[in-house]
mmCIF file of C-alpha atoms in Angstrom:
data_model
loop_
_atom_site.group_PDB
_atom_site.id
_atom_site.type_symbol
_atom_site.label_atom_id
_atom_site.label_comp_id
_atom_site.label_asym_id
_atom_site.label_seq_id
_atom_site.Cartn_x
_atom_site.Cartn_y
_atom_site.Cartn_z
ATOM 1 C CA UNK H 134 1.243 -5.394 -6.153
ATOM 2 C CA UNK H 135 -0.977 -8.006 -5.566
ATOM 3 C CA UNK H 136 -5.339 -6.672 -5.856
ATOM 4 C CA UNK H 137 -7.705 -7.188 -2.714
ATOM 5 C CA UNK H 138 -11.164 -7.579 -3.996
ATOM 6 C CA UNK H 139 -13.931 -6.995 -1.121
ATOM 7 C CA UNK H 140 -16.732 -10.057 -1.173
ATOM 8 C CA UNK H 141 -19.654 -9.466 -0.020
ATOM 9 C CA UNK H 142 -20.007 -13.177 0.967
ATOM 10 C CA UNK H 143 -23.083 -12.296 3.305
ATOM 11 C CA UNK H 144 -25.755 -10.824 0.638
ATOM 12 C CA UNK H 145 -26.835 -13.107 -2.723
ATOM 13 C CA UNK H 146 -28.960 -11.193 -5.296
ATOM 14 C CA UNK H 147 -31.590 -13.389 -5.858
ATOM 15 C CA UNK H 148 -33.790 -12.810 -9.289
ATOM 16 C CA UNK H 149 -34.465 -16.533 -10.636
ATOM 17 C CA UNK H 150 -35.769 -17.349 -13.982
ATOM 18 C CA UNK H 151 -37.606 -21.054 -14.535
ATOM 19 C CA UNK H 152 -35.793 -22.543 -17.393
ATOM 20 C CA UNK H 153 -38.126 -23.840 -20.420
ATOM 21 C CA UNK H 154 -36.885 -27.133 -19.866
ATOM 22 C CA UNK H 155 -34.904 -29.006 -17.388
ATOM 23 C CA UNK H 156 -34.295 -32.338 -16.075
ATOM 24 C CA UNK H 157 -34.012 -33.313 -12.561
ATOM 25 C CA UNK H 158 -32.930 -36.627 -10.659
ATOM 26 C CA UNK H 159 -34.256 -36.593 -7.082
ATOM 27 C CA UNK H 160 -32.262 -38.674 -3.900
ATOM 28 C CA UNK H 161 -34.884 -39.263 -1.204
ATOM 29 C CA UNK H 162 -34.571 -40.731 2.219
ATOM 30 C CA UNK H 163 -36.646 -41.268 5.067
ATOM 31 C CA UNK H 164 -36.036 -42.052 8.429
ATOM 32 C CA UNK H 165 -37.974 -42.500 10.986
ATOM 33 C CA UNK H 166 -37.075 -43.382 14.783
ATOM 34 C CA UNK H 167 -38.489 -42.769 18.150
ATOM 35 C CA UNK H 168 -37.346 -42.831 22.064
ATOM 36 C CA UNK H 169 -38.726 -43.447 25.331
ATOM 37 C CA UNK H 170 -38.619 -41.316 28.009
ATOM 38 C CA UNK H 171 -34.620 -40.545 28.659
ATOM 39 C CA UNK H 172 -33.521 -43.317 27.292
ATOM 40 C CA UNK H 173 -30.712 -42.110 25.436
ATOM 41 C CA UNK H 174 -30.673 -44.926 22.407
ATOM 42 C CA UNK H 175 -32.664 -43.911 19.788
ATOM 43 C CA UNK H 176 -34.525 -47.083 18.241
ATOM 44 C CA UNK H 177 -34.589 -47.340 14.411
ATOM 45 C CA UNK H 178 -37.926 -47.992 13.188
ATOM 46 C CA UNK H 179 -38.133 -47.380 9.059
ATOM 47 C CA UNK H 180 -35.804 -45.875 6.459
ATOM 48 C CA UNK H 181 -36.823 -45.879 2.651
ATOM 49 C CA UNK H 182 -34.354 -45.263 -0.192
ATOM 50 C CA UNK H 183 -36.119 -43.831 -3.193
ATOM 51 C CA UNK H 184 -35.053 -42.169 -6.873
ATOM 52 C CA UNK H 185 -37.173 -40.464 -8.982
ATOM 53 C CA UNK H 186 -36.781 -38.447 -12.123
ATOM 54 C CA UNK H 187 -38.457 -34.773 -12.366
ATOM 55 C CA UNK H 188 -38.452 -33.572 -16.397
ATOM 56 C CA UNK H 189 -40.027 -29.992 -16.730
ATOM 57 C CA UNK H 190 -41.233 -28.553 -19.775
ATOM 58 C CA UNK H 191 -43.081 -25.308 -20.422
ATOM 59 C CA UNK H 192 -46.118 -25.737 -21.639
ATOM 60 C CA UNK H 193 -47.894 -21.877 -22.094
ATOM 61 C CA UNK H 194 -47.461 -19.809 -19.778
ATOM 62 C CA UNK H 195 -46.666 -22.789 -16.874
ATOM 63 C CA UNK H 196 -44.992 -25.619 -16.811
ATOM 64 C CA UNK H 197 -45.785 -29.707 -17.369
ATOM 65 C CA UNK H 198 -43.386 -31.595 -14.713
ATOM 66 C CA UNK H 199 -43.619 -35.616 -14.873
ATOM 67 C CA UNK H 200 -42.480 -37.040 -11.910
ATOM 68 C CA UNK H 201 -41.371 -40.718 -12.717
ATOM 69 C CA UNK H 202 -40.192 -43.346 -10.099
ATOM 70 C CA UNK H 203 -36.720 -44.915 -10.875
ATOM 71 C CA UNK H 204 -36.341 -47.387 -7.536
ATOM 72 C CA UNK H 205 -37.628 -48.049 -3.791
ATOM 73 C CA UNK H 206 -36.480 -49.567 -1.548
ATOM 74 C CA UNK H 207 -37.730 -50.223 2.278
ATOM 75 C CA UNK H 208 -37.249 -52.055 5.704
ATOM 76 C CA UNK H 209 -38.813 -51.923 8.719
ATOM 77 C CA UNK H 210 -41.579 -52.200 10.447
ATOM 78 C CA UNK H 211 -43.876 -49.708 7.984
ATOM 79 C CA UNK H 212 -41.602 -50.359 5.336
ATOM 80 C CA UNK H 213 -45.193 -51.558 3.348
ATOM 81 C CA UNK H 214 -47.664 -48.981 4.614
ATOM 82 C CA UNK H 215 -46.214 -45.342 5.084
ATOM 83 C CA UNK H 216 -48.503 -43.253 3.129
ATOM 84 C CA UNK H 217 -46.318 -40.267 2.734
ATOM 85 C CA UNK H 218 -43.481 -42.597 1.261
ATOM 86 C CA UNK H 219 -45.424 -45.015 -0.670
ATOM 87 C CA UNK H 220 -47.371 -41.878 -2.465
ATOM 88 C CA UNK H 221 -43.857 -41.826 -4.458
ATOM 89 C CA UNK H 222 -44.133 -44.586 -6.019
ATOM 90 C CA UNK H 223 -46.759 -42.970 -7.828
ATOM 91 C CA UNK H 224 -46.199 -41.331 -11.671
ATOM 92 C CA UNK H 225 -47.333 -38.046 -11.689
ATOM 93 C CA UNK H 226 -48.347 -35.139 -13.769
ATOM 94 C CA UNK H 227 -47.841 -31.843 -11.836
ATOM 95 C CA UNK H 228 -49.215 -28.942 -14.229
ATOM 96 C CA UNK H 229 -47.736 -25.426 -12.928
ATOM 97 C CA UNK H 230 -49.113 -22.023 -13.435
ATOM 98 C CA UNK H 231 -46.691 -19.382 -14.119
ATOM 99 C CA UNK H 232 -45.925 -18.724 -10.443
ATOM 100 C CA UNK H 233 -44.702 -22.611 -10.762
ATOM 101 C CA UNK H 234 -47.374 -23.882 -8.468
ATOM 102 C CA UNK H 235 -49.341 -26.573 -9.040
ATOM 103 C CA UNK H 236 -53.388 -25.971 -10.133
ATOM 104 C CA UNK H 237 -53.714 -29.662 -11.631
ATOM 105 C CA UNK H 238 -51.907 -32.789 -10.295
ATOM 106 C CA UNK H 239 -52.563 -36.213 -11.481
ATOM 107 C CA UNK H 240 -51.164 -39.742 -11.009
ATOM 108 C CA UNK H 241 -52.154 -40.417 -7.167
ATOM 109 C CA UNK H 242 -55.805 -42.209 -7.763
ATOM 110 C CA UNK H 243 -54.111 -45.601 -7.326
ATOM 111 C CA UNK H 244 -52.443 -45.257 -4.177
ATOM 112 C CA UNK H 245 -55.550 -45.773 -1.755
ATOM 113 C CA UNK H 246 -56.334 -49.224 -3.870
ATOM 114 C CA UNK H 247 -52.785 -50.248 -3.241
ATOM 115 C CA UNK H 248 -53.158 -49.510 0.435
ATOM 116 C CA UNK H 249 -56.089 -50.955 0.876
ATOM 117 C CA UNK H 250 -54.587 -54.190 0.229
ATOM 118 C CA UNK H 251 -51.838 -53.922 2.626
ATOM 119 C CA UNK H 252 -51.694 -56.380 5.631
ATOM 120 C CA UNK H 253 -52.296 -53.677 8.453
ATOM 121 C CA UNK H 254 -53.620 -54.198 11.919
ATOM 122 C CA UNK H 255 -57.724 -52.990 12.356
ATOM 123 C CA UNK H 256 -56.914 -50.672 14.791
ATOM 124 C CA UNK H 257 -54.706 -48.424 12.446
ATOM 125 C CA UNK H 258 -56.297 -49.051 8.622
ATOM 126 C CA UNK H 259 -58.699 -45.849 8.800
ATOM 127 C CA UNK H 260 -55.957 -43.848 10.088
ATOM 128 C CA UNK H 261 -54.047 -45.493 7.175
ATOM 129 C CA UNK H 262 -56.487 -44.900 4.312
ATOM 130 C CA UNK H 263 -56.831 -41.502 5.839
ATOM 131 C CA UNK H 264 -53.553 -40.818 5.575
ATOM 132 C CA UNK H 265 -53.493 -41.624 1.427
ATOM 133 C CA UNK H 266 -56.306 -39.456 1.018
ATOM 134 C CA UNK H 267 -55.395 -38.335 -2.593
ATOM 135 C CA UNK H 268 -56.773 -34.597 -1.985
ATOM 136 C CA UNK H 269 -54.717 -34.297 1.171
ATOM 137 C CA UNK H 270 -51.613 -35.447 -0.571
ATOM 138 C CA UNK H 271 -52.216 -32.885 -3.751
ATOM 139 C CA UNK H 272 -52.369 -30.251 -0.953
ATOM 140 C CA UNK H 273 -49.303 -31.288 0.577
ATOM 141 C CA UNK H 274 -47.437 -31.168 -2.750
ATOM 142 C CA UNK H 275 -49.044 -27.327 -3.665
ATOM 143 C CA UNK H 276 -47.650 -26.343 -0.197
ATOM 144 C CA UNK H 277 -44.380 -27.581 -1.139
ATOM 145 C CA UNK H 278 -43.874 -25.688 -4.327
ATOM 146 C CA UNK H 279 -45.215 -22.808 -2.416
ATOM 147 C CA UNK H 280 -42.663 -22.929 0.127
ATOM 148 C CA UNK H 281 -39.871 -23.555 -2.784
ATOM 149 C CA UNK H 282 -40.490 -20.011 -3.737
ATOM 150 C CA UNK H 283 -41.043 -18.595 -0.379
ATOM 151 C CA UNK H 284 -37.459 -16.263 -0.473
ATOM 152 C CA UNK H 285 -38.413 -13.074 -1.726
ATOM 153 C CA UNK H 286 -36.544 -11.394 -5.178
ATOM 154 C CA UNK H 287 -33.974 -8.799 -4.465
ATOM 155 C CA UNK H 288 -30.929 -8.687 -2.498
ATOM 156 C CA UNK H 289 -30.905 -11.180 0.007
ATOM 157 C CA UNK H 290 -28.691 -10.978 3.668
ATOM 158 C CA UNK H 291 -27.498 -13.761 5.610
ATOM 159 C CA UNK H 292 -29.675 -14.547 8.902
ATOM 160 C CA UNK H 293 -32.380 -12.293 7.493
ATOM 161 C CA UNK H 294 -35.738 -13.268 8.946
ATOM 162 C CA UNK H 295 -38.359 -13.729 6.157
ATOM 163 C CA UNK H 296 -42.146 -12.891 6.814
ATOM 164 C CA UNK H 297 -44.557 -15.594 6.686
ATOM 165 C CA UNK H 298 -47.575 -13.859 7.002
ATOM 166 C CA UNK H 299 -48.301 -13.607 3.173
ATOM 167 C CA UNK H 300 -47.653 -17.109 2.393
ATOM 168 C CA UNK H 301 -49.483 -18.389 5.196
ATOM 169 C CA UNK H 302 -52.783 -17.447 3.935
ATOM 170 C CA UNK H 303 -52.228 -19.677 1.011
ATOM 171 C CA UNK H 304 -50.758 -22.439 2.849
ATOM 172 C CA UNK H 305 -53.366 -25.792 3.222
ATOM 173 C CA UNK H 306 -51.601 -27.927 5.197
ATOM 174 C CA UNK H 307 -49.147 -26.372 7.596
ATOM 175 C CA UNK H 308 -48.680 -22.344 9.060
ATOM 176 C CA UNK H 309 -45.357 -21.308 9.459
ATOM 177 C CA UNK H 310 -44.476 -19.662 12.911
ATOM 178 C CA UNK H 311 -41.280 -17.821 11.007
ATOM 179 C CA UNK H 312 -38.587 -18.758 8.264
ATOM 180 C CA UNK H 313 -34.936 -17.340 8.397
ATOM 181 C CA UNK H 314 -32.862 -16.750 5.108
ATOM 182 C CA UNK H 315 -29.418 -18.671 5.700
ATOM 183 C CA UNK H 316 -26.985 -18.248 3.575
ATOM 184 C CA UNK H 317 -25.410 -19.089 0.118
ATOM 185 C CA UNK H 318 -23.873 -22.216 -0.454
ATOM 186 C CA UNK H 319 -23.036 -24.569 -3.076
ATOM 187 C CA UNK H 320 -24.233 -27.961 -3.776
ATOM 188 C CA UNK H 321 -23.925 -30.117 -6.870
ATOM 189 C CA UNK H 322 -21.982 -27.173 -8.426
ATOM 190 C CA UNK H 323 -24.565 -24.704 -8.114
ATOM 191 C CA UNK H 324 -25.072 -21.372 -6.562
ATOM 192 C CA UNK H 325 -27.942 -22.008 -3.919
ATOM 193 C CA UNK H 326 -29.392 -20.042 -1.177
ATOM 194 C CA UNK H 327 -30.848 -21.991 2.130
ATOM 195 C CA UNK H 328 -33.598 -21.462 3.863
ATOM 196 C CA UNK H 329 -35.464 -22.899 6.948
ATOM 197 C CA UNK H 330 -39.177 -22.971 7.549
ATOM 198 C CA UNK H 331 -40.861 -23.422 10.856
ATOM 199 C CA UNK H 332 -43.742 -24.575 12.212
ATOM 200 C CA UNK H 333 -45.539 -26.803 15.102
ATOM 201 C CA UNK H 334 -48.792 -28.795 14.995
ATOM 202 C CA UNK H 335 -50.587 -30.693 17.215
ATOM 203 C CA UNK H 336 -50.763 -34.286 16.203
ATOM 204 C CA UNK H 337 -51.697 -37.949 17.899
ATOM 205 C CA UNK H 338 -49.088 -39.266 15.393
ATOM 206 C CA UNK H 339 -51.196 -43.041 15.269
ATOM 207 C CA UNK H 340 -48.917 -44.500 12.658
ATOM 208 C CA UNK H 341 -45.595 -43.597 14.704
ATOM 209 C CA UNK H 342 -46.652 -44.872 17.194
ATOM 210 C CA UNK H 343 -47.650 -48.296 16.546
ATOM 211 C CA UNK H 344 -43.775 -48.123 15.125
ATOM 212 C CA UNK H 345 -42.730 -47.632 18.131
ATOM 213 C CA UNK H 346 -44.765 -49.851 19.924
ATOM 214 C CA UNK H 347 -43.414 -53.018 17.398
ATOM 215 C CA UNK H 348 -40.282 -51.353 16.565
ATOM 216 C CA UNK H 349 -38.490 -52.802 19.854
ATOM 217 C CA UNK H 350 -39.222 -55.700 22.278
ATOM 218 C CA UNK H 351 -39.412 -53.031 25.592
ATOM 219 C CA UNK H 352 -41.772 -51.189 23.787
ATOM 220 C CA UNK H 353 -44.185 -53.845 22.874
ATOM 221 C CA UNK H 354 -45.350 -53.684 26.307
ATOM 222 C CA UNK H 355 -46.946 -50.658 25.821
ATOM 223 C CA UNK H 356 -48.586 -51.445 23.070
ATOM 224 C CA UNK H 357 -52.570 -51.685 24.655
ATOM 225 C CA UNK H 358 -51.881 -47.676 26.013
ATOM 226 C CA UNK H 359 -54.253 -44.995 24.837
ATOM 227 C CA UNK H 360 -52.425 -41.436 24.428
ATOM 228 C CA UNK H 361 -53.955 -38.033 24.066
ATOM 229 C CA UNK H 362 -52.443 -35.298 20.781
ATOM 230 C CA UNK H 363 -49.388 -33.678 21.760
ATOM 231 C CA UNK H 364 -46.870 -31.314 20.030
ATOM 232 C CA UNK H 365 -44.873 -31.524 16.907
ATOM 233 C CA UNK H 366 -42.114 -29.145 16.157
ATOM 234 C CA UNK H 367 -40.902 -29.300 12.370
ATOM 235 C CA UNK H 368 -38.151 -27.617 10.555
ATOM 236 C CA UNK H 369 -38.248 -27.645 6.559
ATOM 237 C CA UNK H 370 -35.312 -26.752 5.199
ATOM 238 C CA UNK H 371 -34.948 -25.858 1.560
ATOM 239 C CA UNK H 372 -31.943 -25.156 -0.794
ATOM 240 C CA UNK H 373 -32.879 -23.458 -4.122
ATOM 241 C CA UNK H 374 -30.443 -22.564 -6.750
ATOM 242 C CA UNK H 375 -29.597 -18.635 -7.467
ATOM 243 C CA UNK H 376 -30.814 -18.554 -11.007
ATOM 244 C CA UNK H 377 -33.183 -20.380 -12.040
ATOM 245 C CA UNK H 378 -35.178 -20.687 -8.403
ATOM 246 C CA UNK H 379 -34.904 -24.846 -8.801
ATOM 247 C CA UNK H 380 -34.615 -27.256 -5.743
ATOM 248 C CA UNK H 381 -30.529 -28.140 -5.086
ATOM 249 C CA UNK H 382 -32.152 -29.855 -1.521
ATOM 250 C CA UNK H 383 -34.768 -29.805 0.499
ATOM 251 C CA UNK H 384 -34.863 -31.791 4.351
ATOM 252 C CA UNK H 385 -37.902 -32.321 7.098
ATOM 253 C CA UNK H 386 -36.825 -32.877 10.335
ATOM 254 C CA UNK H 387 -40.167 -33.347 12.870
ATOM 255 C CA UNK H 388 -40.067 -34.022 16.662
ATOM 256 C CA UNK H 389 -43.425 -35.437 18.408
ATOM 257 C CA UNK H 390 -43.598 -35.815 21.960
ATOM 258 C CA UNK H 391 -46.585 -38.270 23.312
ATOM 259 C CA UNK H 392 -47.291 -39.695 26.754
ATOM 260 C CA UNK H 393 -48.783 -43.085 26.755
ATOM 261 C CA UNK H 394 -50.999 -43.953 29.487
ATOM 262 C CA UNK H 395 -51.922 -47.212 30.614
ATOM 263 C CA UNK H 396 -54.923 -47.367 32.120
ATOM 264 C CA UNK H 397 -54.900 -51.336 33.918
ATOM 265 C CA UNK H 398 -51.465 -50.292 35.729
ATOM 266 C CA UNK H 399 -52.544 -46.574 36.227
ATOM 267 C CA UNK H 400 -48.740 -45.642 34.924
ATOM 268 C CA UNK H 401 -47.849 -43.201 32.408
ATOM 269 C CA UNK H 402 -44.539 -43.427 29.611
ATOM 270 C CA UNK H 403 -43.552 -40.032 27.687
ATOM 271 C CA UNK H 404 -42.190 -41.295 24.243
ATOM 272 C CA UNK H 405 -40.293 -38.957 21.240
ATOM 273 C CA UNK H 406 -40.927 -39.541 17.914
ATOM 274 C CA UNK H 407 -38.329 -38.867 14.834
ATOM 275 C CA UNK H 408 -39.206 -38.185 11.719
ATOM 276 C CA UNK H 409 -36.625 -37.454 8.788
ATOM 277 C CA UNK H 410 -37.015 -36.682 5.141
ATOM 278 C CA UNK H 411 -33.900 -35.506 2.949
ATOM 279 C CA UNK H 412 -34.068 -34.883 -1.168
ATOM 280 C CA UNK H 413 -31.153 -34.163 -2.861
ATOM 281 C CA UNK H 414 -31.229 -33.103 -6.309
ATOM 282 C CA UNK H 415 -28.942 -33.188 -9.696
ATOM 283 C CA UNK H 416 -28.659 -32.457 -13.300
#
């Protein structure tokens, strides 16, 4: 007689352990894209391709993780001055406390110097050097180890909303509005549980926006409009495996929606602008 064994396919028992050592090789891609108005064709603007190698070591009670560029490669309009994908080009040293968030990161002093040097238009090299402020950027990177250990130990149920109040007082750079616990899944032949983080922001988005103003010959026309902050919606979604707590993949989707206003013909254009970050990450 054959033996029925009831799964409970819906609930993971989460209790991860960071290993004392562990290498990982990190995927990225960006894309980003915009619209206008309801013109359905959505108009490329500039995708990056970039590898990187993550080797963690415990060092104490924390951890040492180097962070080591492999390749990158651009095209596009920005494909020479997008701060938040040029910043991995940089080698860094990410020191961890034994929570596994970062307290000392070094390895991004360089970047503004390279910037600076970059053939950009006037009217967009402050936001540009703002952009690669290297504070700002360490901030950033805390967040994201934060929100790499945002699911809670225990028993875990699929489509279980997760509370962000707790983590949002540590947070520097973004608030969540909620985060639902997914599911289990596999990737890479791992156990890993997914998770989605979201948030809004309001935003004049000054480097996506020249993109999309030189990203298409109908959109150059706009190009002398001024435009007032309007609202970005972002998902982050994150994969981390069932033991050990470790990234398996991690994706930012973000959706900005601007009106451009010119003021000689008194007219008004609502553009959408796409932004897309995926990393995918093996042993």
């Amino acid at each position: 007689m054959a033996a029925f064994v009831l799964c409970s396919c819906d609930k993971a028992d989460y209790e991860p352990v960071l290993p004392d050592k562990a290498v990982l090789t990190v995927d990225h891609m960006g894309a980003y894209s915009s619209q206008m108005g309801d013109d359905e064709n959505e108009v490329q603007g500039t995708l990056f391709q970039t590898r990187w190698t993550l080797d963690w070591e415990r060092q104490g009670s924390g951890w040492l993780v180097e962070r080591r560029l492999d390749s990158l490669n651009a095209r596009g309009y920005h494909k020479n001055s997008m701060p938040n994908e040029l910043e991995k080009k940089a080698n860094l040293n990410i020191a961890l406390d034994s929570n596994g968030i970062p307290y000392q990161i070094t390895g991004y002093d360089s970047l503004p110097a390279l910037l600076s040097r970059i053939d950009q238009s006037d009217t967009y090299r402050q936001q540009l050097l703002q952009s690669s402020d290297t504070l700002k950027f360490q901030a950033t990177l805390r967040d994201i180890f934060r929100l790499q250990r945002l699911l809670p130990k225990g028993v875990l149920k699929s489509g279980t909303p997760l509370n962000v109040q707790e983590i949002n007082l540590h947070l520097e750079t973004v608030k969540l509005d909620s985060a639902m616990y997914q599911q289990e899944r596999p990737r890479q032949h791992l156990e890993c549980l997914e998770y989605d983080a979201y948030y809004h922001r309001t935003d004049s988005l000054p480097l996506l926006v020249e993109q999309f103003f030189f990203s298409s010959s109908k959109h150059r026309a706009w190009k002398h409009s001024l435009w007032d902050p309007g609202q970005v919606d972002g998902i982050w979604h994150f994969s981390v495996e069932r033991t050990t707590g470790l990234p398996c993949f991690e994706s930012l989707s973000e959706i900005g929606h601007l009106v451009l206003k010119d003021t000689a013909q008194k007219t008004e254009q609502p553009i959408t602008l796409y932004r897309y970050e995926e990393d995918l990450y093996s042993r």
